[in-house]
Amino acid sequence: MILPGATLGMLGGGQLGRMFTTAAQTMGYNVIVLDPDSNSPAGIIADQHLCAKYDDEVALSKLADLCDAITTEFENIPASTLAFLEARTIVHPSSKALASTQNRIIEKEFIASLGIAVAPFAPIRTHTDIDAIKDNFTFPAILKLANFGYDGKGQAVCQTIEDVYHAFDRLGAAECVLEQRINLDKEISTVLARSQDGTITNFPVAENIHVNGILHSTTVPSSVSEALTDQALEMADTIAAGLNYVGTMAVEFFISKEGDVIANEIAPRPHNSGHYTLDACATSQFEQQVRMLCGLPSGNCNLTSPVVMINLLGDVWGKTSPHWQHLLDKPNVKLHLYGKKEARVGRKMGHFNVLADNTKEAAELAQAIFNQLQAD
Ligand code: ATP
Ligand code: MG
């Protein structure tokens, strides 16, 4: 076990890294963040910030020398960076697990190889790949960049095969995956922690609403049946075990109108849909990340209150900061801001959690607060 007083490394300085840093510091660990941005949300609160690129071997060697264990908040860290660090100190998740989740084609093939349903898909690397599927792909479909996509960026909806040719060219003819668009009933996600001995602990399943491809809200408990919930949990656990994963991770699922549970993607880190755990679970997903990294047993993941989380994007900022008093004057509403200096449309600036006796009440209050913040 790595105990308080030790130093933990975090690759990536975004909001997920920041909330990890807070959790680790609360427990008495030191945190060193490596991120190329001198103003990163995690870097500005860490005990030390190494301002360097993710492939800077001098900085990585220093990080490895200073840290008892290292983790990441960001799946697009080069797997070679993790491999470099693995040769020098403890690193979770492994470079191998990370590599399986970085590219959407590799990720989907891996999930499918475990016997878990994914949306029907075809790798698209050239026009010839599009020619080859033109008579047997079901539309509508979504063309997605295979690498570096997040928050719905690098995606195009395609109604016809002609659209696919155009969208592929617009995406720079980079490696893509064409996915059949699932007739969505609901979207859910599960966050879990898997320890070095393979023990898995699941947080309660979260129900998510996306707007323009970006997560808008999360509700827990979800309205999904117990049977489908259990299917999703079992699939997520199978994926975690298949990756030999150590740490906190999430799996996003589609629930189709036909009642199928379909895996969308893996996040090898805590997840935006798990932010409700900060205020509505006995242990947060970030404390869980610290625990898994340090070889501690899992904390208690039980839900302590029904909850609705709403994301605060830069869109809510307008000319001035939102009028936080509309939120902070409510005793069961919890505000989390990430310390980002510049608000931009679509940029995740913070979130808030609304606790209530049931999800209906929580949702109503959350929506009222969100409307008010947007209005003024
Ligand atoms: P994030 O970083 O928020 O996870 P992302 O860029 O990785 O986003 P996806 O998870 O692939 O994007 O897609 C974002 C959202 O777009 C999904 O949550 C879902 O609402 C919708 N979507 C994506 N693919 C499909 C699909 N095959 N069928 C139906 N809806 C889809
Ligand atoms: Mg997603």
Coordinates of C-alpha atoms and ligand atoms in Angstrom, one line a residue:
M1 CA 0.0 0.0 0.0
I2 CA 1.1 3.5 -0.8
L3 CA 0.2 5.6 2.2
P4 CA -0.4 9.3 2.9
G5 CA 2.8 11.4 2.7
A6 CA 3.7 9.7 -0.6
T7 CA 3.7 11.5 -3.9
L8 CA 1.3 10.7 -6.7
G9 CA 1.7 11.8 -10.3
M10 CA -1.1 12.9 -12.6
L11 CA -0.7 13.0 -16.4
G12 CA -3.1 15.7 -17.5
G13 CA -4.2 18.9 -15.9
G14 CA -7.9 19.1 -16.7
Q15 CA -10.8 19.1 -14.4
L16 CA -10.6 15.4 -13.8
G17 CA -7.0 15.7 -12.8
R18 CA -8.0 18.6 -10.5
M19 CA -10.7 16.6 -8.7
F20 CA -8.2 13.7 -8.3
T21 CA -5.7 16.2 -6.9
T22 CA -8.2 17.5 -4.4
A23 CA -9.2 14.0 -3.3
A24 CA -5.5 12.9 -2.9
Q25 CA -4.5 16.1 -1.0
T26 CA -7.5 15.7 1.3
M27 CA -6.2 12.2 2.2
G28 CA -2.6 13.6 2.8
Y29 CA -0.9 12.7 -0.5
N30 CA 1.3 15.1 -2.5
V31 CA 0.4 15.5 -6.1
I32 CA 2.5 16.4 -9.1
V33 CA 0.7 17.3 -12.3
L34 CA 2.3 17.1 -15.7
D35 CA 0.5 19.2 -18.3
P36 CA 1.8 21.5 -21.1
D37 CA -0.6 24.3 -20.1
S38 CA 0.8 26.7 -17.5
N39 CA -2.8 27.5 -16.3
S40 CA -4.3 24.0 -16.2
P41 CA -7.1 23.4 -13.6
A42 CA -5.1 20.7 -11.9
G43 CA -1.7 22.2 -12.3
I44 CA -2.6 25.4 -10.4
I45 CA -3.7 23.5 -7.3
A46 CA -1.1 20.7 -7.4
D47 CA 1.9 20.6 -5.0
Q48 CA 4.0 20.8 -8.1
H49 CA 3.3 21.4 -11.7
L50 CA 5.7 20.1 -14.4
C51 CA 4.8 22.2 -17.4
A52 CA 5.9 20.0 -20.3
K53 CA 4.6 18.0 -23.2
Y54 CA 3.5 14.4 -22.7
D55 CA 6.5 13.1 -24.7
D56 CA 9.1 15.2 -23.0
E57 CA 11.4 12.4 -21.6
V58 CA 13.4 14.7 -19.4
A59 CA 10.2 15.8 -17.6
L60 CA 8.8 12.3 -17.6
S61 CA 12.0 11.0 -15.9
K62 CA 11.7 13.7 -13.3
L63 CA 8.1 12.8 -12.7
A64 CA 9.0 9.1 -12.3
D65 CA 11.8 10.0 -9.9
L66 CA 9.6 12.1 -7.7
C67 CA 6.4 9.9 -7.7
D68 CA 5.6 6.7 -5.9
A69 CA 2.8 6.0 -8.4
I70 CA 1.4 7.7 -11.5
T71 CA -2.0 7.8 -13.2
T72 CA -3.8 9.7 -15.9
E73 CA -7.0 11.7 -16.4
F74 CA -6.9 11.7 -20.2
E75 CA -7.0 8.8 -22.6
N76 CA -5.1 10.6 -25.3
I77 CA -1.8 10.5 -23.4
P78 CA 0.5 8.6 -25.8
A79 CA 0.6 4.9 -24.7
S80 CA 4.4 5.2 -25.2
T81 CA 4.5 7.8 -22.4
L82 CA 2.9 5.3 -20.0
A83 CA 5.3 2.6 -21.2
F84 CA 8.2 4.9 -20.5
L85 CA 7.0 5.6 -17.0
E86 CA 6.1 1.9 -16.3
A87 CA 9.8 1.0 -16.6
R88 CA 10.6 3.5 -13.8
T89 CA 7.7 3.5 -11.3
I90 CA 4.2 2.2 -10.5
V91 CA 1.6 3.2 -13.2
H92 CA -2.1 2.5 -13.4
P93 CA -3.9 2.0 -15.7
S94 CA -1.3 0.2 -17.8
S95 CA -0.1 1.5 -21.2
K96 CA -1.6 -1.6 -22.7
A97 CA -5.1 -0.9 -21.2
L98 CA -4.9 2.7 -22.3
A99 CA -3.9 1.7 -25.9
S100 CA -7.0 -0.5 -26.2
T101 CA -9.2 2.5 -25.5
Q102 CA -7.5 5.3 -27.5
N103 CA -8.6 4.3 -31.0
R104 CA -12.3 3.7 -31.6
I105 CA -11.7 0.8 -34.0
I106 CA -9.4 -1.0 -31.7
E107 CA -11.8 -0.3 -28.8
K108 CA -14.9 -1.6 -30.6
E109 CA -13.1 -4.7 -31.8
F110 CA -11.9 -5.4 -28.3
I111 CA -15.4 -5.0 -26.8
A112 CA -16.9 -7.1 -29.5
S113 CA -14.3 -9.8 -28.9
L114 CA -15.6 -10.1 -25.3
G115 CA -19.1 -11.0 -26.8
I116 CA -20.5 -7.6 -25.8
A117 CA -22.8 -5.7 -28.3
V118 CA -21.5 -2.6 -30.0
A119 CA -23.2 -0.5 -32.6
P120 CA -22.7 -2.1 -36.1
F121 CA -19.6 -0.4 -37.4
A122 CA -17.1 -0.3 -40.3
P123 CA -13.5 1.0 -40.2
I124 CA -13.1 3.8 -42.8
R125 CA -9.5 4.6 -43.9
T126 CA -9.9 5.2 -47.6
H127 CA -12.7 5.8 -50.2
T128 CA -12.3 2.1 -51.1
D129 CA -13.5 1.2 -47.6
I130 CA -16.6 3.3 -48.3
D131 CA -17.1 1.6 -51.7
A132 CA -16.9 -1.8 -50.0
I133 CA -19.8 -1.1 -47.6
K134 CA -22.1 0.8 -49.8
D135 CA -24.7 -1.9 -50.4
N136 CA -24.8 -3.3 -46.9
F137 CA -24.6 -0.5 -44.3
T138 CA -27.8 0.6 -42.6
F139 CA -28.4 4.4 -42.4
P140 CA -28.6 6.8 -40.7
A141 CA -25.0 6.5 -39.4
I142 CA -22.4 8.5 -37.7
L143 CA -18.9 8.9 -39.0
K144 CA -16.4 9.5 -36.2
L145 CA -12.7 10.2 -36.2
A146 CA -11.0 7.0 -34.8
N147 CA -8.6 9.1 -32.7
F148 CA -8.8 12.1 -30.4
G149 CA -12.6 12.6 -30.4
Y150 CA -14.3 13.9 -27.3
D151 CA -17.5 15.8 -26.5
G152 CA -18.9 14.8 -29.9
K153 CA -16.1 16.6 -31.7
G154 CA -14.9 15.0 -35.0
Q155 CA -18.3 13.4 -35.8
A156 CA -20.7 13.7 -38.6
V157 CA -24.2 12.3 -39.1
C158 CA -24.6 10.6 -42.5
Q159 CA -28.0 9.8 -44.1
T160 CA -26.6 8.3 -47.3
I161 CA -23.4 6.7 -48.6
E162 CA -22.7 10.0 -50.5
D163 CA -22.7 11.8 -47.1
V164 CA -20.0 9.4 -45.9
Y165 CA -17.6 10.3 -48.8
H166 CA -18.1 14.0 -48.1
A167 CA -17.9 13.7 -44.3
F168 CA -14.7 11.6 -44.6
D169 CA -13.1 14.3 -46.8
R170 CA -14.2 17.0 -44.4
L171 CA -12.6 15.1 -41.5
G172 CA -9.3 15.3 -43.4
A173 CA -9.5 11.7 -44.7
A174 CA -8.1 10.6 -41.3
E175 CA -8.9 7.2 -39.9
C176 CA -12.6 7.0 -39.0
V177 CA -15.2 4.6 -37.9
L178 CA -18.7 4.5 -39.4
E179 CA -21.3 3.6 -36.8
Q180 CA -24.9 2.8 -37.3
R181 CA -27.0 5.3 -35.4
I182 CA -28.8 3.5 -32.7
N183 CA -32.5 4.3 -32.1
L184 CA -31.9 5.5 -28.5
D185 CA -34.3 5.0 -25.7
K186 CA -31.8 6.0 -23.0
E187 CA -28.1 6.4 -22.3
I188 CA -26.5 5.1 -19.2
S189 CA -23.0 4.8 -17.8
T190 CA -21.2 2.9 -15.1
V191 CA -18.2 3.9 -13.2
L192 CA -16.2 1.2 -11.5
A193 CA -13.0 0.6 -9.6
R194 CA -10.9 -2.5 -10.1
S195 CA -8.1 -3.2 -7.7
Q196 CA -4.8 -5.1 -8.3
D197 CA -6.3 -8.3 -7.1
G198 CA -9.1 -8.0 -9.6
T199 CA -11.9 -7.0 -7.1
I200 CA -14.4 -4.8 -8.8
T201 CA -16.7 -2.2 -7.1
N202 CA -19.4 -0.5 -9.1
F203 CA -20.9 2.9 -8.4
P204 CA -24.7 3.1 -9.1
V205 CA -25.6 3.2 -12.8
A206 CA -26.1 6.8 -14.0
E207 CA -28.7 7.9 -16.6
N208 CA -27.3 10.6 -19.0
I209 CA -28.8 13.1 -21.3
H210 CA -26.5 14.5 -24.0
V211 CA -27.1 17.8 -25.9
N212 CA -25.1 18.3 -29.2
G213 CA -23.0 15.3 -28.3
I214 CA -22.0 16.7 -24.9
L215 CA -23.1 15.4 -21.6
H216 CA -25.8 17.7 -20.2
S217 CA -27.2 15.9 -17.1
T218 CA -26.8 12.8 -15.1
T219 CA -29.6 11.3 -12.9
V220 CA -29.1 8.6 -10.2
P221 CA -30.9 6.3 -9.5
S222 CA -31.6 5.8 -13.2
S223 CA -35.1 4.9 -14.6
V224 CA -33.7 1.9 -16.4
S225 CA -35.0 -1.6 -15.4
E226 CA -33.1 -3.7 -13.0
A227 CA -32.5 -6.4 -15.7
L228 CA -30.9 -3.9 -18.1
T229 CA -28.9 -2.3 -15.3
D230 CA -27.5 -5.7 -14.3
Q231 CA -26.6 -6.4 -17.9
A232 CA -24.7 -3.1 -18.2
L233 CA -22.9 -3.7 -14.9
E234 CA -21.9 -7.2 -16.0
M235 CA -20.7 -5.9 -19.4
A236 CA -18.6 -3.2 -17.7
D237 CA -17.1 -5.6 -15.3
T238 CA -16.2 -8.0 -18.2
I239 CA -14.5 -5.1 -20.0
A240 CA -12.5 -4.1 -17.0
A241 CA -11.4 -7.7 -16.4
G242 CA -10.6 -8.1 -20.1
L243 CA -8.3 -5.0 -20.0
N244 CA -6.8 -6.3 -16.8
Y245 CA -7.6 -2.8 -15.7
V246 CA -6.4 -1.3 -12.4
G247 CA -8.0 2.0 -11.4
T248 CA -11.2 3.8 -11.9
M249 CA -12.9 3.6 -15.3
A250 CA -16.3 4.1 -16.9
V251 CA -18.3 2.5 -19.7
E252 CA -21.0 4.4 -21.7
F253 CA -23.9 2.4 -22.9
F254 CA -26.8 3.0 -25.3
I255 CA -30.2 1.4 -24.4
S256 CA -32.0 1.0 -27.7
K257 CA -35.7 1.3 -28.3
E258 CA -35.7 -2.4 -28.9
G259 CA -34.4 -2.9 -25.3
D260 CA -30.8 -3.9 -26.2
V261 CA -27.8 -2.8 -24.1
I262 CA -25.0 -1.6 -26.4
A263 CA -21.6 -0.5 -25.3
N264 CA -20.6 2.9 -26.7
E265 CA -17.2 3.6 -25.3
I266 CA -14.7 3.1 -22.5
A267 CA -13.2 5.9 -20.5
P268 CA -9.9 4.7 -18.8
R269 CA -10.4 7.3 -16.0
P270 CA -13.1 8.8 -13.9
H271 CA -16.0 10.1 -16.0
N272 CA -18.1 13.3 -16.2
S273 CA -21.2 11.1 -15.5
G274 CA -19.6 10.1 -12.2
H275 CA -19.4 13.6 -10.9
Y276 CA -22.6 13.0 -8.9
T277 CA -20.4 10.7 -6.6
L278 CA -18.7 13.8 -5.2
D279 CA -21.8 14.7 -3.2
A280 CA -24.1 11.7 -3.4
C281 CA -21.9 8.7 -2.6
A282 CA -20.0 7.8 0.5
T283 CA -16.8 7.7 -1.6
S284 CA -16.2 9.8 -4.7
Q285 CA -14.9 8.4 -8.0
F286 CA -11.8 10.5 -7.4
E287 CA -11.1 9.1 -4.0
Q288 CA -11.6 5.7 -5.6
Q289 CA -9.0 6.6 -8.2
V290 CA -6.6 7.4 -5.4
R291 CA -7.4 4.2 -3.6
M292 CA -6.9 2.0 -6.6
L293 CA -3.6 3.7 -7.5
C294 CA -2.3 3.3 -4.0
G295 CA -3.4 -0.3 -3.6
L296 CA -5.9 0.6 -0.9
P297 CA -9.2 -1.3 -0.8
S298 CA -12.3 0.2 -2.4
G299 CA -14.3 2.8 -0.5
N300 CA -18.0 2.4 0.1
C301 CA -19.8 3.3 -3.2
N302 CA -23.4 3.4 -1.9
L303 CA -25.6 6.2 -2.9
T304 CA -26.4 8.5 0.0
S305 CA -29.1 10.6 -1.8
P306 CA -31.0 10.8 -5.1
V307 CA -29.1 13.3 -7.3
V308 CA -29.1 15.2 -10.5
M309 CA -25.9 16.6 -11.9
I310 CA -25.9 19.3 -14.6
N311 CA -22.8 20.4 -16.5
L312 CA -22.0 24.1 -16.7
L313 CA -20.5 24.8 -20.2
G314 CA -19.0 28.1 -21.2
D315 CA -22.3 28.8 -23.0
V316 CA -23.8 29.9 -19.6
W317 CA -21.2 32.6 -19.1
G318 CA -22.3 35.4 -21.5
K319 CA -20.6 38.8 -20.7
T320 CA -20.3 38.2 -17.0
S321 CA -20.0 35.2 -14.7
P322 CA -23.3 33.5 -14.0
H323 CA -25.2 34.8 -10.9
W324 CA -24.1 32.1 -8.6
Q325 CA -26.4 33.3 -5.7
H326 CA -29.3 31.6 -7.5
L327 CA -27.5 28.3 -6.9
L328 CA -25.6 28.9 -3.7
D329 CA -28.7 30.0 -1.7
K330 CA -30.1 26.5 -1.9
P331 CA -28.9 24.2 0.9
N332 CA -28.9 21.0 -1.1
V333 CA -27.2 22.2 -4.2
K334 CA -23.4 21.8 -4.6
L335 CA -21.3 23.9 -7.0
H336 CA -18.0 22.7 -8.5
L337 CA -16.0 25.1 -10.7
Y338 CA -12.8 24.0 -12.4
G339 CA -10.8 27.3 -12.2
K340 CA -10.7 27.8 -16.0
K341 CA -10.0 31.4 -16.8
E342 CA -11.6 31.6 -20.2
A343 CA -15.2 30.6 -20.9
R344 CA -15.8 29.3 -24.4
V345 CA -18.9 27.8 -26.0
G346 CA -19.0 24.0 -25.3
R347 CA -16.1 24.2 -22.8
K348 CA -16.8 22.4 -19.5
M349 CA -16.4 25.0 -16.8
G350 CA -18.0 23.3 -13.9
H351 CA -21.0 21.3 -12.8
F352 CA -23.6 21.3 -9.9
N353 CA -25.2 18.5 -8.0
V354 CA -28.8 18.7 -6.7
L355 CA -29.7 16.4 -3.8
A356 CA -33.3 15.7 -3.0
D357 CA -35.7 13.1 -1.7
N358 CA -36.3 11.7 -5.1
T359 CA -35.0 12.3 -8.7
K360 CA -38.1 14.1 -9.8
E361 CA -37.7 16.8 -7.2
A362 CA -33.9 17.0 -7.9
A363 CA -34.5 17.2 -11.7
E364 CA -37.1 20.0 -11.3
L365 CA -34.8 22.1 -9.1
A366 CA -31.8 21.4 -11.3
Q367 CA -33.6 22.5 -14.4
A368 CA -35.0 25.7 -12.6
I369 CA -31.5 26.6 -11.5
F370 CA -30.0 26.0 -14.9
N371 CA -32.7 28.1 -16.6
Q372 CA -32.1 30.9 -14.2
L373 CA -28.3 30.8 -14.7
Q374 CA -28.9 30.9 -18.5
A375 CA -31.4 33.7 -18.3
D376 CA -29.3 36.3 -16.4
Ligands
ATP1 P1 -17.8 12.1 -24.9 O1 -16.4 12.7 -24.8 O2 -18.8 13.0 -24.4 O3 -17.9 10.7 -24.5 P2 -17.4 11.4 -27.7 O4 -16.9 12.5 -28.6 O5 -16.5 10.4 -27.3 O6 -18.1 12.1 -26.5 P3 -19.5 9.6 -28.3 O7 -19.6 9.1 -27.0 O8 -19.1 8.7 -29.4 O9 -18.6 10.9 -28.4 O10 -20.9 10.3 -28.8 C1 -21.5 11.3 -28.0 C2 -23.0 11.2 -28.0 O11 -23.5 11.2 -29.4 C3 -23.5 9.9 -27.4 O12 -23.5 9.9 -26.0 C4 -24.9 9.8 -28.1 O13 -25.8 10.7 -27.5 C5 -24.6 10.2 -29.5 N1 -24.2 9.1 -30.3 C6 -22.9 8.7 -30.6 N2 -22.9 7.6 -31.3 C7 -24.1 7.2 -31.5 C8 -24.8 6.1 -32.1 N3 -24.1 5.1 -32.8 N4 -26.1 6.0 -32.1 C9 -26.9 6.9 -31.5 N5 -26.3 8.0 -30.8 C10 -25.0 8.1 -30.8
MG2 MG -19.0 9.4 -25.2

